mmCIF file of C-alpha atoms in Angstrom:
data_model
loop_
_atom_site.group_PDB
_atom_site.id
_atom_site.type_symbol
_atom_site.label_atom_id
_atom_site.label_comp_id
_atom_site.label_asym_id
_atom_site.label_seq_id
_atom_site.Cartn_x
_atom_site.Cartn_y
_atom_site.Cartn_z
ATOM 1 C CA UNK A 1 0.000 0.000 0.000
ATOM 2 C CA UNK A 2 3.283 2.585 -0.579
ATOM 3 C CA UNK A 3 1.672 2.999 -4.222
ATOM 4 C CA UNK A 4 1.099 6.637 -5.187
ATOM 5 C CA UNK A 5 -2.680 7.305 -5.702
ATOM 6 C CA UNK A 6 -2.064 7.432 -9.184
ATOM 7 C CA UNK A 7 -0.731 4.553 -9.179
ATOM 8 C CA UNK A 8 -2.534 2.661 -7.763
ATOM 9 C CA UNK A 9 -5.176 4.215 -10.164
ATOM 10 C CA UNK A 10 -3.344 2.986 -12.681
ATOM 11 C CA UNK A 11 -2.553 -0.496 -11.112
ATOM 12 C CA UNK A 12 -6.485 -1.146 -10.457
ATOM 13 C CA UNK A 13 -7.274 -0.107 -14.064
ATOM 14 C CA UNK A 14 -4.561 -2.477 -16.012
ATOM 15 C CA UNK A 15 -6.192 -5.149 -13.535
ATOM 16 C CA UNK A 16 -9.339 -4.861 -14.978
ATOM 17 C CA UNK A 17 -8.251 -4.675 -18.499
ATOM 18 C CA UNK A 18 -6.314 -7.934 -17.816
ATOM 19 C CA UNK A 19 -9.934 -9.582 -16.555
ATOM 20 C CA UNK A 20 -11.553 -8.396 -19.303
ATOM 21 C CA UNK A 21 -8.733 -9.572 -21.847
ATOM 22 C CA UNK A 22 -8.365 -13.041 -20.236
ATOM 23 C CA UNK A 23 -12.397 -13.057 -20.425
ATOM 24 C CA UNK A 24 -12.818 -12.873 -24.106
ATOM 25 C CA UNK A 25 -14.564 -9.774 -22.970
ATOM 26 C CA UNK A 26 -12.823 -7.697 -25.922
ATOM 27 C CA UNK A 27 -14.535 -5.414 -27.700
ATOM 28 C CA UNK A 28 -15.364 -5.950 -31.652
ATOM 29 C CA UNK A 29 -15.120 -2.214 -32.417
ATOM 30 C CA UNK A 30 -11.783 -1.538 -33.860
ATOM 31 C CA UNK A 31 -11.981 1.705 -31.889
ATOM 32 C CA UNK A 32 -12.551 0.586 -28.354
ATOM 33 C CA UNK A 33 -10.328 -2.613 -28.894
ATOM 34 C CA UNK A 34 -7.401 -0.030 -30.037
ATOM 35 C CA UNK A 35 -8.430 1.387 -26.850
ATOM 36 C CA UNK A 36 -7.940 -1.788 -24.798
ATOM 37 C CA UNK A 37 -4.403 -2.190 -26.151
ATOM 38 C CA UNK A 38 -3.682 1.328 -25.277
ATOM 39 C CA UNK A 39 -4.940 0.977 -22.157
ATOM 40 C CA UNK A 40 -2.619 -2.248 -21.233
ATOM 41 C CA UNK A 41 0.709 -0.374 -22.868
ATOM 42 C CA UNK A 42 -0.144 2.746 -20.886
ATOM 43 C CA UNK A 43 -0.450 0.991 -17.360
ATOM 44 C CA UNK A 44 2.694 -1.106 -18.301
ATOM 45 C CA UNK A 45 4.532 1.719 -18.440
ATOM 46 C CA UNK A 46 3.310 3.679 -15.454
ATOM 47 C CA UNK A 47 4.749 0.589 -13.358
ATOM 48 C CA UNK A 48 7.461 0.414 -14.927
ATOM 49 C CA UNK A 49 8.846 3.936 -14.387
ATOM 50 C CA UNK A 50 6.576 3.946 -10.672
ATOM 51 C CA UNK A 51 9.014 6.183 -8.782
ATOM 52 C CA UNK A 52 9.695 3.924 -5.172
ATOM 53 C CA UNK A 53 11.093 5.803 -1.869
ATOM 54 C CA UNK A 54 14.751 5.280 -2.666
ATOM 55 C CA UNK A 55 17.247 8.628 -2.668
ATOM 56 C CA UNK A 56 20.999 8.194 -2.947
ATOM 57 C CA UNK A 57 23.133 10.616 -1.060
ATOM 58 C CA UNK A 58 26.596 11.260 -1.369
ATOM 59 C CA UNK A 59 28.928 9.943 1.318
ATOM 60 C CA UNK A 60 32.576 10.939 0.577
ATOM 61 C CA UNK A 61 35.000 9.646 -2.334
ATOM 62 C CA UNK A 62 38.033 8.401 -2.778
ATOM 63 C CA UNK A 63 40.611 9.094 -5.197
ATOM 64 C CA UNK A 64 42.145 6.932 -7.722
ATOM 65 C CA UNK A 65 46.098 6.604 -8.953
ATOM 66 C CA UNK A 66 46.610 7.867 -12.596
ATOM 67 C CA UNK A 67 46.612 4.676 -14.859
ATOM 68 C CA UNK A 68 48.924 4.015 -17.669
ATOM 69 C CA UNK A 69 48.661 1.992 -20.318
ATOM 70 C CA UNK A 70 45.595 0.735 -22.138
ATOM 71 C CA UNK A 71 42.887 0.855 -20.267
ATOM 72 C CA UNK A 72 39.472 -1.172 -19.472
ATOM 73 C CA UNK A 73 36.445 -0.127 -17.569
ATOM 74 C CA UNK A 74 37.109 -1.098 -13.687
ATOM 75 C CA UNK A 75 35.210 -2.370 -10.803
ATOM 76 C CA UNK A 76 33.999 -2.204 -7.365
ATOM 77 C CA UNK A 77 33.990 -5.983 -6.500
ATOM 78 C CA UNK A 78 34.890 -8.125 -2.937
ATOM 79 C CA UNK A 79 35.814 -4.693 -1.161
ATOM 80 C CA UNK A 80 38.344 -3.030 -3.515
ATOM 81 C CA UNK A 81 38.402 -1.145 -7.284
ATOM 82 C CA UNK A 82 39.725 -3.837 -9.073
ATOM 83 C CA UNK A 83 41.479 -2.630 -12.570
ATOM 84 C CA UNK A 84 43.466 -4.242 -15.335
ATOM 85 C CA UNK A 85 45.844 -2.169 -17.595
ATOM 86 C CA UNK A 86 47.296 -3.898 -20.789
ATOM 87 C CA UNK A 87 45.052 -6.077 -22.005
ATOM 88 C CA UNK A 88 45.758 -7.736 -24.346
ATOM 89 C CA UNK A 89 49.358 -8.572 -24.040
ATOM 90 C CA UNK A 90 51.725 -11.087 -22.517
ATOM 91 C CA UNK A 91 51.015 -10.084 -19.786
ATOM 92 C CA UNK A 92 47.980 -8.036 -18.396
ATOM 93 C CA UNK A 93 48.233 -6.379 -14.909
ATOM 94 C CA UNK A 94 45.901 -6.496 -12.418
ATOM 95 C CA UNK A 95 45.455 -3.825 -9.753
ATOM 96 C CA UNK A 96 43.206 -3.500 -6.536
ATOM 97 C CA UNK A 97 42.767 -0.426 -4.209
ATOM 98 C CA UNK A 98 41.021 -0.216 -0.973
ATOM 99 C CA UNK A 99 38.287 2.137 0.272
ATOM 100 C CA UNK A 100 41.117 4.323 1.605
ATOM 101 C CA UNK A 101 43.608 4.623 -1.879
ATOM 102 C CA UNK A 102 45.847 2.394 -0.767
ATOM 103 C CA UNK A 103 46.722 -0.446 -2.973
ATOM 104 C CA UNK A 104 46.067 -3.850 -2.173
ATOM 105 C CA UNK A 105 47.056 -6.130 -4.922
ATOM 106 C CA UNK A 106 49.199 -5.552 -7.544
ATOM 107 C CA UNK A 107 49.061 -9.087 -10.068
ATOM 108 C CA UNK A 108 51.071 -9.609 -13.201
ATOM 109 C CA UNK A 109 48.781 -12.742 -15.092
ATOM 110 C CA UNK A 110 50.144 -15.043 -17.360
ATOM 111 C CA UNK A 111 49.948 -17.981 -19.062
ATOM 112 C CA UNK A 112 52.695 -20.199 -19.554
ATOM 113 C CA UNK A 113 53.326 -20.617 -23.319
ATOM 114 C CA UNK A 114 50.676 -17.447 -24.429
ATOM 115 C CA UNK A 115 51.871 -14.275 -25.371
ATOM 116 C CA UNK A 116 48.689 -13.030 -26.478
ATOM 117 C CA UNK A 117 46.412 -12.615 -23.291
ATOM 118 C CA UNK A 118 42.889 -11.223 -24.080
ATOM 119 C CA UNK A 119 40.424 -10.146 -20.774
ATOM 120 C CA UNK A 120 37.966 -7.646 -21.426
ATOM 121 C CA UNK A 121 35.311 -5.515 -19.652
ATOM 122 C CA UNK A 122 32.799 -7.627 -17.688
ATOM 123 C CA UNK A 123 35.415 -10.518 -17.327
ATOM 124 C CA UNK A 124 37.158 -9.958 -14.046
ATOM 125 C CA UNK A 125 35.734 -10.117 -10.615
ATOM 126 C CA UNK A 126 37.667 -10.151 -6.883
ATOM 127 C CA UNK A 127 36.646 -12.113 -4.168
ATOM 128 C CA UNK A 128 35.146 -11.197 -0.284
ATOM 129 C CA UNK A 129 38.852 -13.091 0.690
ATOM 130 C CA UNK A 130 40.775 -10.928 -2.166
ATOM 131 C CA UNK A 131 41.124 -13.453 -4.583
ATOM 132 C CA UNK A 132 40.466 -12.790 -7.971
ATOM 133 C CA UNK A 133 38.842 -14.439 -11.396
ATOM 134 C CA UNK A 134 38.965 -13.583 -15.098
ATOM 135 C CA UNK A 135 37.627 -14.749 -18.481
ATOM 136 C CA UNK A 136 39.220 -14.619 -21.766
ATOM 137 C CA UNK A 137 41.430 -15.850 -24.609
ATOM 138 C CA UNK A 138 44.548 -17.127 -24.975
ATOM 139 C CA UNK A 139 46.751 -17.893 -28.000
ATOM 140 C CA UNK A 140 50.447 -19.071 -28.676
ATOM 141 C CA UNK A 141 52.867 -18.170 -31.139
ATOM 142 C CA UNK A 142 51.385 -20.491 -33.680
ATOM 143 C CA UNK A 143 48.375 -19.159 -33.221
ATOM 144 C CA UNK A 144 46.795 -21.474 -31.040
ATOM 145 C CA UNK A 145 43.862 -20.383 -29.175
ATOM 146 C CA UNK A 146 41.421 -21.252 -26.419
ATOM 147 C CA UNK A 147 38.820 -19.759 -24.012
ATOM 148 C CA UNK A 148 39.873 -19.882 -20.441
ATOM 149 C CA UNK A 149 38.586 -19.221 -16.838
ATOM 150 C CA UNK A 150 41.399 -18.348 -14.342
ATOM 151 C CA UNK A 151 41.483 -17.812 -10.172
ATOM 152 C CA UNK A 152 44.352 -16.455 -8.856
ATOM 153 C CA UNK A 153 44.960 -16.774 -4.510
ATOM 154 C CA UNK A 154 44.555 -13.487 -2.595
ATOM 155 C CA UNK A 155 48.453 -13.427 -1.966
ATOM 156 C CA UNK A 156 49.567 -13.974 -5.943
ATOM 157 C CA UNK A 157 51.231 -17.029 -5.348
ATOM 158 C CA UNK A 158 48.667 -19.870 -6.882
ATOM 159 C CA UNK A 159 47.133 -19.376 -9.919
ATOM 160 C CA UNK A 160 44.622 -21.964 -11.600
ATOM 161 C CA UNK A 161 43.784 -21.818 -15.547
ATOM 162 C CA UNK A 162 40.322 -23.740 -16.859
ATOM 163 C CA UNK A 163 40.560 -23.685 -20.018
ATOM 164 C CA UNK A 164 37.137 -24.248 -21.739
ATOM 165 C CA UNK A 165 37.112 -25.374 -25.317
ATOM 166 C CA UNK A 166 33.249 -24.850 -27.009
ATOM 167 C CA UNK A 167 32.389 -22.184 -23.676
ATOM 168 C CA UNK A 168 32.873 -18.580 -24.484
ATOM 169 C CA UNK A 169 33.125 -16.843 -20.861
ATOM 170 C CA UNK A 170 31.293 -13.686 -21.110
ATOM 171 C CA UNK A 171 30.818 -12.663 -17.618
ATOM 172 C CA UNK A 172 32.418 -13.866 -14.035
ATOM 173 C CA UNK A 173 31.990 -13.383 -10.077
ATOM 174 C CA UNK A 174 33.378 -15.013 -7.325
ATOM 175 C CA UNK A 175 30.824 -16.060 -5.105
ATOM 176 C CA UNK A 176 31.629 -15.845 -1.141
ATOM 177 C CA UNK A 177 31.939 -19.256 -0.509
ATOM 178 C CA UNK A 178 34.637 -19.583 -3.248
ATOM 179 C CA UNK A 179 33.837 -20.789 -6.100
ATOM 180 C CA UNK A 180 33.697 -18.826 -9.627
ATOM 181 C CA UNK A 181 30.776 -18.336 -11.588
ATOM 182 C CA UNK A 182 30.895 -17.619 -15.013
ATOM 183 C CA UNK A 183 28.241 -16.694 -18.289
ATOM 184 C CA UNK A 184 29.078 -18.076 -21.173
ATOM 185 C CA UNK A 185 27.665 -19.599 -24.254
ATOM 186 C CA UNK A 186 28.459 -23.282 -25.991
ATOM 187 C CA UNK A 187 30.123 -22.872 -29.440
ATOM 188 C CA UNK A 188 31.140 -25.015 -32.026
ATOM 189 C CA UNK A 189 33.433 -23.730 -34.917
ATOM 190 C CA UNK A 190 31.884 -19.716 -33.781
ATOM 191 C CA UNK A 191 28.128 -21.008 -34.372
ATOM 192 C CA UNK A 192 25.629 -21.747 -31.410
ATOM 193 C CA UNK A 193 24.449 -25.182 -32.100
ATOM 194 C CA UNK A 194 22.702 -26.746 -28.588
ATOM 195 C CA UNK A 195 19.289 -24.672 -28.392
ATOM 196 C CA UNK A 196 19.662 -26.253 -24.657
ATOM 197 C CA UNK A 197 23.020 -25.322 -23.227
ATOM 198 C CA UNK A 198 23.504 -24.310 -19.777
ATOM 199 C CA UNK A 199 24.852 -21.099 -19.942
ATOM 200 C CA UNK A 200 26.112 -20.161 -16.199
ATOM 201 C CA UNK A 201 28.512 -22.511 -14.671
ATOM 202 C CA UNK A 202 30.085 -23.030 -11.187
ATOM 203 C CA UNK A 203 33.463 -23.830 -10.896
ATOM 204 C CA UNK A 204 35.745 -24.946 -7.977
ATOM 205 C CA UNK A 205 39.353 -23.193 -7.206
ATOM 206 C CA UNK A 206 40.771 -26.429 -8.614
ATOM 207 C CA UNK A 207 38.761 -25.867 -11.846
ATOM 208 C CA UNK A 208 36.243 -28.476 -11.008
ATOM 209 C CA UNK A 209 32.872 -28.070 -12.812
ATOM 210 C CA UNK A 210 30.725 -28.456 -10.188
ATOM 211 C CA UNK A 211 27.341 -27.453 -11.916
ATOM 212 C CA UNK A 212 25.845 -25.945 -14.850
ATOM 213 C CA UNK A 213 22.064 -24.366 -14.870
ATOM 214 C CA UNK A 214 19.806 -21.627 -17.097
ATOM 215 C CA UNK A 215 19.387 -23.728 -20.195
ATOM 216 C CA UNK A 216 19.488 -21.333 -23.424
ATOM 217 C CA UNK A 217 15.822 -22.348 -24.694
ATOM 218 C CA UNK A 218 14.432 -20.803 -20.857
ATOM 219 C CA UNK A 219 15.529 -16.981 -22.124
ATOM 220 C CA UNK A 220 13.793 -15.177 -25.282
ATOM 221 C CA UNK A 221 15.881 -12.657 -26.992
ATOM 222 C CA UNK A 222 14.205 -8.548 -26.740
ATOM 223 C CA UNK A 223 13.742 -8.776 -30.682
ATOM 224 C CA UNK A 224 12.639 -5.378 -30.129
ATOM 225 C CA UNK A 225 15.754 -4.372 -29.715
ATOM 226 C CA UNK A 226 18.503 -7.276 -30.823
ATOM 227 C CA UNK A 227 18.738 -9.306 -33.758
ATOM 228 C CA UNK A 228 17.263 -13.101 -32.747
ATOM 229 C CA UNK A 229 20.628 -14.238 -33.547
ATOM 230 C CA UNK A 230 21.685 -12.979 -29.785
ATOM 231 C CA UNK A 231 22.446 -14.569 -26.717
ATOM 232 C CA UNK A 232 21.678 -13.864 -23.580
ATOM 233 C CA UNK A 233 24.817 -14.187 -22.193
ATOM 234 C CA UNK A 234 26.003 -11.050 -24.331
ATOM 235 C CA UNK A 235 26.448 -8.074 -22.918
ATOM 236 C CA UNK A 236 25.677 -9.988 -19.747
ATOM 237 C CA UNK A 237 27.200 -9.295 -15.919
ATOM 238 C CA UNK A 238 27.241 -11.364 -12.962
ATOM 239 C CA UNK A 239 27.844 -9.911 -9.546
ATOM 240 C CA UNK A 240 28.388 -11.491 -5.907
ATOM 241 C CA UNK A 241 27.140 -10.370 -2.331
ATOM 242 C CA UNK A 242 27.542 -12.373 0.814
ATOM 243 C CA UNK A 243 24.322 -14.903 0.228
ATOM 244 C CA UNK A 244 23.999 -14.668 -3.481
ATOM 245 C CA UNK A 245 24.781 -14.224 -6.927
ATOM 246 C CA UNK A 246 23.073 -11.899 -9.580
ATOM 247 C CA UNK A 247 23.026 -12.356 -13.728
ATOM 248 C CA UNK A 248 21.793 -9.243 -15.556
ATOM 249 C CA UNK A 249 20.872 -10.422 -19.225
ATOM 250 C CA UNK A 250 20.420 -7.293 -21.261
ATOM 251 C CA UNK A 251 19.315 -9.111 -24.491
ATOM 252 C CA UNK A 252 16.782 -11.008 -23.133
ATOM 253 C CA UNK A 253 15.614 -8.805 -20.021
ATOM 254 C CA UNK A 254 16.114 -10.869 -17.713
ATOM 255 C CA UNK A 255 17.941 -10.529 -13.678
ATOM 256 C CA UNK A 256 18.400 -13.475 -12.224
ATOM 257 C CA UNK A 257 19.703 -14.618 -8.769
ATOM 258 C CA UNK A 258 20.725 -17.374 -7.329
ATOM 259 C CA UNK A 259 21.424 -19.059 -3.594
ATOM 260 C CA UNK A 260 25.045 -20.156 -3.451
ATOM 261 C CA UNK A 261 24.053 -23.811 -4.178
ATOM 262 C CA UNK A 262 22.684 -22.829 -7.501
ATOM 263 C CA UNK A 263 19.437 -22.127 -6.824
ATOM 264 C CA UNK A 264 17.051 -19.718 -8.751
ATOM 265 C CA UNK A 265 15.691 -17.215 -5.522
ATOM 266 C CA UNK A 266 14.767 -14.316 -8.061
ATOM 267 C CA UNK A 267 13.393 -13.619 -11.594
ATOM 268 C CA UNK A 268 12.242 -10.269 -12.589
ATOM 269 C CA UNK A 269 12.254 -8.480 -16.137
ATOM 270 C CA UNK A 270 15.286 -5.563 -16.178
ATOM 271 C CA UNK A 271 14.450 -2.478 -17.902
ATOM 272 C CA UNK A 272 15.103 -2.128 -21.447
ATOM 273 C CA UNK A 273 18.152 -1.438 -23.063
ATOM 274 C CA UNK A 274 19.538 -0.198 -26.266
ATOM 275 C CA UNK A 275 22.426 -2.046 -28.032
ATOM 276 C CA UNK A 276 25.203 0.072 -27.174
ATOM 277 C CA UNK A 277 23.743 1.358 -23.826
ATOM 278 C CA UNK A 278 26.825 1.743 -21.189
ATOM 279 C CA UNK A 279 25.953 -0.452 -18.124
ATOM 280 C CA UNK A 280 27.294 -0.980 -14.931
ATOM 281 C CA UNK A 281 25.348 -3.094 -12.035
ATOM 282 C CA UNK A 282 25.580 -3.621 -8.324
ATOM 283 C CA UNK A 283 24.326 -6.303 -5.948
ATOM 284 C CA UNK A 284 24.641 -4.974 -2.286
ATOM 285 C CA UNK A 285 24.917 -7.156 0.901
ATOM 286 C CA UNK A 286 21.560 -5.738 1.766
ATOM 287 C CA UNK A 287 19.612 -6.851 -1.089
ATOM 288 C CA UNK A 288 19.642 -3.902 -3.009
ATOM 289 C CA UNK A 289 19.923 -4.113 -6.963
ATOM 290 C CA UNK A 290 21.054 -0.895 -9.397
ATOM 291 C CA UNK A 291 21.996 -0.371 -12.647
ATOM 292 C CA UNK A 292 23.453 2.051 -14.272
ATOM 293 C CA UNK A 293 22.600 3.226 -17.945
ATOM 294 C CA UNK A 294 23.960 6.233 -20.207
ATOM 295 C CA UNK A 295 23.069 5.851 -24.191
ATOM 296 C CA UNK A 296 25.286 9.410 -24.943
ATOM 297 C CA UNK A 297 26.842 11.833 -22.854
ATOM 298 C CA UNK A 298 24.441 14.547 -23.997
ATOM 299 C CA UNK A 299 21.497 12.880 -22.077
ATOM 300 C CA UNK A 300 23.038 12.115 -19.298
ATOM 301 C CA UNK A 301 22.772 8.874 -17.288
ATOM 302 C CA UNK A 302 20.390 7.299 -14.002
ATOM 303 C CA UNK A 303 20.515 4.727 -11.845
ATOM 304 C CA UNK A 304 18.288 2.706 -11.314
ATOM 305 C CA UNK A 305 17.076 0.390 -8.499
ATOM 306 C CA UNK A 306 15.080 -2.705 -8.042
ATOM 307 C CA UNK A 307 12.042 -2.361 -5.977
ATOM 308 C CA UNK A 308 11.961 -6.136 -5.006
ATOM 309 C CA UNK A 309 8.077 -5.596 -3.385
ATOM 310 C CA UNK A 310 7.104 -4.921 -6.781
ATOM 311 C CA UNK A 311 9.269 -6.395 -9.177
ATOM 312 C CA UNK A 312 9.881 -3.055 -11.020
ATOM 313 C CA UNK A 313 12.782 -0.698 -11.530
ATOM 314 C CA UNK A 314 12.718 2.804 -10.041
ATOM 315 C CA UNK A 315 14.620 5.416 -11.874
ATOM 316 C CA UNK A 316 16.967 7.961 -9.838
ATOM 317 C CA UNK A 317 18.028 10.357 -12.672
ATOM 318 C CA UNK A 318 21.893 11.956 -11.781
ATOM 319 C CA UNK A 319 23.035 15.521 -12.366
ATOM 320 C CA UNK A 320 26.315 14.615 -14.027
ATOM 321 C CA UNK A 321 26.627 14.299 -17.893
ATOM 322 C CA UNK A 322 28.753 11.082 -17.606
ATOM 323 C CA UNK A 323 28.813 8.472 -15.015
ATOM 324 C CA UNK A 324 28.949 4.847 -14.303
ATOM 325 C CA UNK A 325 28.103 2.378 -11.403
ATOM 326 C CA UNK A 326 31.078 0.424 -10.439
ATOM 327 C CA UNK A 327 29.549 -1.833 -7.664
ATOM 328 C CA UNK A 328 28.300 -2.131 -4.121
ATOM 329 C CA UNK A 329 30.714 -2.272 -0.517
ATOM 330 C CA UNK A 330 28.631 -3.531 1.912
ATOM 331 C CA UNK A 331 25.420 -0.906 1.385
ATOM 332 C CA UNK A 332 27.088 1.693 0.009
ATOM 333 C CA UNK A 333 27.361 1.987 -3.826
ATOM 334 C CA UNK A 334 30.297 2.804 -5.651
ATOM 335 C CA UNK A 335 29.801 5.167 -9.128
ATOM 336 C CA UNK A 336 32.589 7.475 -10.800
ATOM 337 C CA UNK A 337 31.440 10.781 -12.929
ATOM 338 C CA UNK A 338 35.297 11.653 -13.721
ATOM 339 C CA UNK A 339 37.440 8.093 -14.038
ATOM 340 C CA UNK A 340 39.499 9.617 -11.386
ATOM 341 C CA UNK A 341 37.690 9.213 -8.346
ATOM 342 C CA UNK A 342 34.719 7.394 -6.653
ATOM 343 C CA UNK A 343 32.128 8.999 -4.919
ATOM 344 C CA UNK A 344 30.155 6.318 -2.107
ATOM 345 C CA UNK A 345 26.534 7.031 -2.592
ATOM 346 C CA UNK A 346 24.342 5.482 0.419
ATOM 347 C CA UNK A 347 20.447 4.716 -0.267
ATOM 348 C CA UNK A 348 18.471 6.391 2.025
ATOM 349 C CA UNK A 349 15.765 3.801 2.490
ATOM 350 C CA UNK A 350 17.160 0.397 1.617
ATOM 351 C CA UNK A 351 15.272 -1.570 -0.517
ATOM 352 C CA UNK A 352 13.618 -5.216 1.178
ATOM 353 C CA UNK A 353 15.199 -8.341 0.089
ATOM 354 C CA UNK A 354 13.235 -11.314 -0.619
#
């Protein structure tokens, strides 16, 4: 009962229309069943953008080292930025700084035998314990290639390569009780050919499989928007908090999350997304869901948040021209307007978690 007036207007109304729809009770007048249709798109919309009690206000920053180098979009991820300069090379180099500036981990990864190492944005995730994981490509002199999944120990000293032959690794997170999680899709010479693949997978520190879930065939793709030929694991993200793990499909619309044991606790419809729309999401310890969205820097960007009661996404439009969300630290999200800094924005009414 937090719904506006209007919306609840609004919400009554589309209920109704539903009734009547599922009744047969449509009218035969073109008019009045253009009407209907209206109706139904207009109410869908109206929840969609319902405006929920969430405000973000601005608790401090911290500033960030110059980086050299070439240069990939960084995270907030298991309580430090985490960035990787020089990628691809021999050797790309991965750097993580704590809330205060300091630097935590400074890791040099290779690959014995590669010399061409490819990781790139979305493919790199650091654990609660400081451990990290990244996706990619590898390839040898002679060209040699293959997809791989990596962990690396929080001190640098142990390193473990999957390598994953027919599984493209699109997205990764390292879940808090260890093991790596990755989004992927099954190839076979560059063409999808199982309409049933599982496409996120749960791996061990060894490099154990120990589970694979979300067959392809569940997902549609937003046709809308993307060519059918899309997966859902492009342009997909998967994110870690201490009880769960998150998968944000743009193509097909689709959050997901999951216990730790694999298990689907969440399912709601994201908002929609144009192909090159910049995106950056955040699972907090306290249930809390945003995204982040900017299609140009002349119209700006917004967060926006998951209102769990009602499945919907709340949009909380920013002042700045440019900005993206790098993650969550405990409650307290983590965004950067500049590339040079982060500013900690704290929601002033929390979201409830289901």
């Amino acid at each position: 009962w937090n719904l506006l007036p209007i919306e609840l207007v609004l919400w009554l109304f589309k209920a109704n229309v539903h009734r009547q729809l599922r009744r047969g009770a449509v009218s035969k007048n073109p008019v009045l069943m253009c009407f209907q249709v209206l109706a139904l798109m207009i109410c869908k919309s109206a929840g969609s953008l319902a405006q929920a009690p969430v405000d973000l206000a601005v608790a401090g920053s911290t500033a960030l080292p110059p980086r050299p180098g070439r240069q990939l979009v960084s995270v907030w991820s298991g309580g430090a930025y985490l960035m990787i300069d020089d990628s691809p090379s021999a050797a790309p180099v991965f750097t993580a700084i704590d809330r205060n500036g300091k630097q935590a981990l400074r890791y040099v990864f290779t690959i014995p035998g590669a010399n061409h190492i490819d990781v790139i944005n979305g493919r790199f995730a650091r654990g609660f314990d400081g451990s990290l994981a990244l996706a990619g490509s590898a390839f040898t002199d002679d060209s040699r290639g293959s997809q791989f999944v990596a962990w690396v120990s929080p001190d640098g000293q142990r390193q473990t390569v999957i390598r994953t032959p027919g599984f493209s690794p699109f997205g990764v997170a390292l879940a808090s009780d260890g093991t790596i999680w990755v989004a992927g899709m099954e190839v076979q010479n560059a063409k999808e050919v199982n309409p049933n693949h599982n496409m996120i997978r749960r791996y061990d520190r060894a490099g154990k499989l120990l589970a694979a879930f979300v067959p392809r065939s569940s997902l549609a793709i937003d046709t809308d928007v993307f060519d059918p030929k899309w997966h859902p694991g492009l342009r997909s993200s998967l994110v870690a908090s201490r009880d769960r793990v998150g998968w944000y499909s743009i193509p097909a619309r689709t959050y997901m999350e999951f216990s730790l044991d694999g298990q689907v606790i969440s399912h709601v419809e994201t908002i929609r997304h144009d192909q090159y729309t910049m995106q950056g999401l955040a699972l907090c310890d306290d249930g809390g869901v945003f995204v982040s969205t900017q299609s140009n820097a002349s119209t700006g960007w917004k967060i926006s948040a998951l209102d769990r009661t009602r499945g919907v996404w709340t949009s909380i439009p920013r002042n700045e021209r440019w900005g993206l969300l790098l993650g969550c630290d405990g409650a307290s999200l983590a965004i950067t307007t500049n590339g040079s800094s982060i500013t900690w924005l704290e929601p002033r009414a929390p979201n409830t978690r289901n």
